[in-house]
Amino acid sequence: MSLLRRIALYGQMSRLQVAHYSGNVEHLNTKDNSKLNETETHFGFQTVKESDKWKKVHKVFEEVAASYDLMNDAMSMGVHRIWKDIFMERLSPVGNGIRLLDMAGGTGDISFRYMKYLQKLPSSDRKPSHVTVCDINQNMLDVGQQRWEKLNLPTTGDTIEWICADAEKLPFDDSSFSVYTIAFGIRNCTHIDKVLAEAYRVLKPGGRFMCLEFSHVNNEYLKWAYDQYSFQVIPPMGQILANQWQPYQYLVESIRKFPLQNEFKVMIENAGFKSVQFENLTFGVVAIHSGFKL
């Protein structure tokens, strides 16, 4: 075929394509405009549509669920266990008919600590407590349930259940729980304000909100060292130990996008909580925030 005929044929094809797309332009514009008008948010350092973030976060935790505990140990050199123990000490659970909602509780670290704590209390003079482990990702819950079965902990009447649900739209009645905990989960939520509002709604009057989350190091020298470790070591470590680079790249980026300690404190207060305070651990690498529904 000659060059001129090819050019002519290409021109005809182009005109047909233009006609086809022109005939559907109104439909396309309507569809695209709704997408364009959608609010954007962050996924790590990426800017994404709000409707896409939860899907991306869901995929991250699907991919890392099986190796989540191993990577926690490797990334924090085991210190995350100490942070969680301190978190439980600050909670100081009385264990008398308590209903605990462990949001983003997936693999069960906080819930198991609470259940172990209960078993140390005299069972004769207390009512049984109940723990609800809640997570948006069923893969994480599956790992937690398997760990619970292997733990085979005698519970002396205390009970535990596993619920797959969204922290922004909890399937629980108002004033259902005595304590709401969320550890290393709230920064992955699209609308933190909605999560806090739901936490407030499901807590009983007098109930306590407690959050353990990666936060911000204030010392500039320590911050530089922490950043180097986070970005230069953790993603390669994820690749080596779990064959996953991108999920761990997201995790370290998401920490930098999370509000500063005082900013998050104000958000908790804006949700209605009183006596809100925070405590930095390991120079602010993580922080514990606490508040009460009064």
Coordinates of C-alpha atoms in Angstrom, one line a residue:
M1 CA 0.0 0.0 0.0
S2 CA 1.4 3.4 -1.0
L3 CA 2.2 6.1 1.6
L4 CA -0.6 8.3 0.3
R5 CA -3.2 5.6 0.6
R6 CA -2.1 4.8 4.1
I7 CA -2.4 8.5 5.1
A8 CA -5.9 8.7 3.5
L9 CA -7.0 5.5 5.3
Y10 CA -5.7 6.8 8.6
G11 CA -7.6 10.0 8.0
Q12 CA -10.8 8.1 7.4
M13 CA -10.3 6.0 10.5
S14 CA -9.6 9.1 12.6
R15 CA -12.8 10.7 11.3
L16 CA -14.8 7.6 12.2
Q17 CA -13.3 7.6 15.7
V18 CA -14.1 11.3 16.2
A19 CA -17.7 10.6 15.0
H20 CA -18.0 7.7 17.4
Y21 CA -16.7 9.6 20.4
S22 CA -18.7 12.7 19.5
G23 CA -21.9 10.6 19.5
N24 CA -21.1 9.5 23.1
V25 CA -19.5 12.8 24.4
E26 CA -22.5 13.7 26.6
H27 CA -22.4 10.3 28.3
L28 CA -18.7 10.5 28.8
N29 CA -18.7 14.0 30.1
T30 CA -21.4 13.2 32.6
K31 CA -19.4 10.2 33.8
D32 CA -16.1 11.9 33.9
N33 CA -17.4 15.1 35.5
S34 CA -18.6 13.1 38.5
K35 CA -15.2 11.6 38.8
L36 CA -13.4 14.9 38.4
N37 CA -15.6 16.6 41.0
E38 CA -14.8 13.9 43.6
T39 CA -12.7 15.0 46.6
E40 CA -9.1 14.0 46.6
T41 CA -7.1 12.6 49.5
H42 CA -3.7 11.1 50.1
F43 CA -2.5 7.5 49.8
G44 CA 1.0 7.8 51.2
F45 CA 2.6 10.6 49.1
Q46 CA 0.2 9.9 46.2
T47 CA -3.0 12.0 45.6
V48 CA -6.0 9.8 44.9
K49 CA -9.8 10.0 44.7
E50 CA -11.4 9.4 48.1
S51 CA -13.4 6.5 46.7
D52 CA -10.1 4.8 45.6
K53 CA -8.2 5.1 48.8
W54 CA -10.0 2.4 50.8
K55 CA -9.5 0.0 47.9
K56 CA -5.8 0.7 47.8
V57 CA -5.4 0.4 51.6
H58 CA -7.5 -2.8 51.5
K59 CA -5.1 -4.2 48.9
V60 CA -2.0 -3.3 51.0
F61 CA -3.3 -5.2 54.0
E62 CA -4.4 -8.2 51.9
E63 CA -0.9 -8.4 50.6
V64 CA 0.9 -8.1 54.0
A65 CA -1.6 -10.0 56.2
A66 CA 0.4 -13.2 56.3
S67 CA 3.7 -11.5 57.1
Y68 CA 2.3 -8.6 59.1
D69 CA 3.6 -9.8 62.5
L70 CA 7.0 -10.8 61.2
M71 CA 7.4 -7.4 59.6
N72 CA 6.3 -5.5 62.7
D73 CA 9.1 -7.3 64.7
A74 CA 11.7 -6.6 62.0
M75 CA 10.8 -3.0 61.3
S76 CA 10.6 -2.0 65.0
M77 CA 13.3 -4.5 66.2
G78 CA 10.6 -5.8 68.5
V79 CA 9.9 -2.5 70.2
H80 CA 6.2 -2.5 68.9
R81 CA 5.6 -5.2 71.6
I82 CA 6.8 -2.8 74.3
W83 CA 4.6 0.0 72.9
K84 CA 1.6 -2.3 73.0
D85 CA 2.4 -3.4 76.5
I86 CA 2.6 0.3 77.6
F87 CA -0.7 1.0 75.8
M88 CA -2.4 -1.7 77.8
E89 CA -0.9 -0.4 81.0
R90 CA -2.2 3.1 80.3
L91 CA -5.6 1.6 79.6
S92 CA -5.5 0.0 83.1
P93 CA -8.6 -2.2 82.4
V94 CA -10.6 -3.1 85.5
G95 CA -12.0 -6.2 83.7
N96 CA -15.4 -6.1 85.3
G97 CA -18.0 -6.7 82.6
I98 CA -16.0 -4.5 80.2
R99 CA -17.1 -4.5 76.5
L100 CA -14.0 -3.7 74.5
L101 CA -14.1 -2.7 70.8
D102 CA -10.6 -3.3 69.2
M103 CA -10.9 -1.4 65.9
A104 CA -8.4 -2.3 63.2
G105 CA -7.6 -5.1 65.5
G106 CA -6.9 -7.6 62.7
T107 CA -4.2 -9.9 64.0
G108 CA -5.3 -9.5 67.6
D109 CA -2.2 -8.0 69.4
I110 CA -4.2 -5.6 71.5
S111 CA -7.2 -8.0 72.1
F112 CA -4.9 -10.9 73.2
R113 CA -3.1 -8.6 75.6
Y114 CA -6.4 -7.6 77.1
M115 CA -7.6 -11.2 77.4
K116 CA -4.3 -12.3 79.0
Y117 CA -4.7 -9.4 81.5
L118 CA -8.2 -10.6 82.4
Q119 CA -7.0 -14.1 83.2
K120 CA -4.7 -12.6 85.9
L121 CA -7.6 -11.1 87.7
P122 CA -9.6 -13.1 90.4
S123 CA -12.6 -14.6 88.5
S124 CA -14.7 -15.0 91.6
D125 CA -15.5 -11.3 92.1
R126 CA -15.9 -10.0 88.5
K127 CA -18.3 -10.2 85.7
P128 CA -17.1 -11.7 82.4
S129 CA -15.9 -9.2 79.7
H130 CA -16.4 -9.3 76.0
V131 CA -14.0 -8.3 73.2
T132 CA -15.0 -7.4 69.7
V133 CA -12.1 -7.5 67.2
C134 CA -13.1 -5.4 64.2
D135 CA -11.2 -4.8 61.0
I136 CA -12.2 -3.8 57.4
N137 CA -9.9 -6.5 56.0
Q138 CA -11.0 -10.1 56.4
N139 CA -7.5 -11.4 55.6
M140 CA -6.2 -9.7 58.7
L141 CA -9.1 -11.1 60.8
D142 CA -8.4 -14.6 59.4
V143 CA -4.8 -14.3 60.6
G144 CA -5.9 -13.1 64.0
Q145 CA -8.4 -16.0 64.4
Q146 CA -5.8 -18.5 63.5
R147 CA -3.4 -17.0 66.1
W148 CA -6.2 -17.1 68.7
E149 CA -6.9 -20.8 68.1
K150 CA -3.2 -21.6 68.5
L151 CA -2.9 -19.5 71.6
N152 CA -5.6 -21.7 73.2
L153 CA -6.0 -19.3 76.2
P154 CA -8.4 -20.3 78.9
T155 CA -10.9 -17.4 79.2
T156 CA -13.0 -18.2 82.3
G157 CA -16.2 -16.9 80.8
D158 CA -14.6 -13.9 78.9
T159 CA -15.6 -14.0 75.2
I160 CA -14.2 -12.7 71.9
E161 CA -15.7 -12.2 68.5
W162 CA -14.5 -11.2 65.1
I163 CA -16.3 -8.7 62.9
C164 CA -15.4 -7.4 59.4
A165 CA -16.6 -3.8 59.2
D166 CA -15.6 -0.2 58.3
A167 CA -14.4 2.1 61.1
E168 CA -16.3 4.9 59.4
K169 CA -19.7 3.0 59.4
L170 CA -19.8 0.7 62.4
P171 CA -22.6 -1.9 62.6
F172 CA -23.1 -1.4 66.3
D173 CA -25.7 0.3 68.4
D174 CA -25.1 3.6 70.1
S175 CA -23.5 3.4 73.6
S176 CA -22.5 -0.3 73.1
F177 CA -18.9 -0.4 74.4
S178 CA -17.0 0.6 77.5
V179 CA -13.6 1.0 75.7
Y180 CA -12.6 1.7 72.1
T181 CA -9.0 1.0 71.1
I182 CA -7.3 1.4 67.7
A183 CA -3.6 0.6 67.3
F184 CA -1.7 1.5 64.1
G185 CA -4.9 1.7 62.1
I186 CA -6.5 5.2 62.1
R187 CA -3.9 6.8 59.8
N188 CA -5.0 4.3 57.1
C189 CA -8.6 5.6 57.2
T190 CA -9.9 8.0 54.6
H191 CA -11.9 10.2 56.9
I192 CA -10.4 10.3 60.4
D193 CA -13.1 12.6 61.6
K194 CA -15.8 10.0 60.7
V195 CA -13.8 7.3 62.5
L196 CA -13.7 9.5 65.7
A197 CA -17.4 10.3 65.4
E198 CA -18.2 6.6 65.2
A199 CA -16.0 5.9 68.1
Y200 CA -17.8 8.5 70.2
R201 CA -21.2 7.2 69.1
V202 CA -20.6 3.5 70.0
L203 CA -19.0 4.3 73.4
K204 CA -21.1 4.4 76.6
P205 CA -21.1 7.6 78.6
G206 CA -17.9 7.4 80.7
G207 CA -16.3 5.2 78.0
R208 CA -12.7 5.6 77.0
F209 CA -11.1 6.1 73.5
M210 CA -7.5 5.1 73.2
C211 CA -5.3 5.3 70.1
L212 CA -1.8 4.0 69.6
E213 CA -0.3 5.4 66.3
F214 CA 2.9 6.2 64.6
S215 CA 3.5 9.9 65.0
H216 CA 6.2 12.6 64.6
V217 CA 9.7 12.9 66.1
N218 CA 10.4 16.4 67.2
N219 CA 14.2 16.4 67.5
E220 CA 15.7 17.3 64.1
Y221 CA 18.7 15.0 64.4
L222 CA 16.6 12.0 65.5
K223 CA 14.1 12.8 62.8
W224 CA 16.8 12.7 60.1
A225 CA 18.0 9.3 61.4
Y226 CA 14.4 8.0 61.6
D227 CA 13.6 9.2 58.1
Q228 CA 16.7 7.5 56.7
Y229 CA 15.7 4.2 58.4
S230 CA 12.1 4.5 57.3
F231 CA 12.7 5.1 53.6
Q232 CA 16.0 3.4 53.0
V233 CA 15.6 0.3 55.2
I234 CA 12.0 -0.6 55.7
P235 CA 10.8 -1.0 52.0
P236 CA 13.9 -3.1 51.1
M237 CA 13.3 -5.2 54.3
G238 CA 9.7 -5.7 53.2
Q239 CA 11.0 -7.0 49.8
I240 CA 13.5 -9.4 51.5
L241 CA 11.3 -10.8 54.2
A242 CA 7.8 -10.6 52.6
N243 CA 8.5 -10.1 48.9
Q244 CA 6.6 -6.9 49.2
W245 CA 8.2 -3.4 48.5
Q246 CA 5.3 -1.1 47.7
P247 CA 3.0 -1.9 50.7
Y248 CA 5.8 -1.0 53.1
Q249 CA 6.7 2.1 51.0
Y250 CA 3.1 3.2 51.5
L251 CA 3.2 2.5 55.3
V252 CA 6.2 4.7 55.9
E253 CA 4.7 7.5 53.7
S254 CA 1.4 7.3 55.5
I255 CA 3.1 8.0 58.8
R256 CA 4.4 11.3 57.4
K257 CA 0.9 12.3 56.3
F258 CA -0.7 11.7 59.7
P259 CA -1.5 14.8 61.8
L260 CA 0.9 16.1 64.4
Q261 CA 0.3 15.0 68.0
N262 CA -1.4 18.3 69.0
E263 CA -3.4 18.4 65.7
F264 CA -4.8 14.9 66.3
K265 CA -5.6 15.8 69.9
V266 CA -7.8 18.7 68.6
M267 CA -9.5 16.3 66.2
I268 CA -10.4 14.0 69.1
E269 CA -11.7 16.9 71.1
N270 CA -13.8 18.1 68.1
A271 CA -15.4 14.7 68.0
G272 CA -16.8 15.4 71.5
F273 CA -14.2 13.6 73.7
K274 CA -13.1 15.3 77.0
S275 CA -9.9 15.1 79.1
V276 CA -8.0 14.4 75.9
Q277 CA -4.2 13.9 76.3
F278 CA -1.3 12.3 74.6
E279 CA 1.9 10.7 75.5
N280 CA 4.9 10.3 73.2
L281 CA 6.9 7.0 73.2
T282 CA 10.4 6.6 71.8
F283 CA 10.8 10.3 71.2
G284 CA 7.5 10.6 69.3
V285 CA 8.0 7.7 66.9
V286 CA 4.6 6.6 68.3
A287 CA 2.0 8.4 70.5
I288 CA -0.8 7.3 72.7
H289 CA -3.9 9.5 72.6
S290 CA -6.7 9.1 75.1
G291 CA -10.1 10.7 75.7
F292 CA -13.4 10.1 77.5
K293 CA -17.0 10.3 76.5
L294 CA -18.5 12.3 79.4

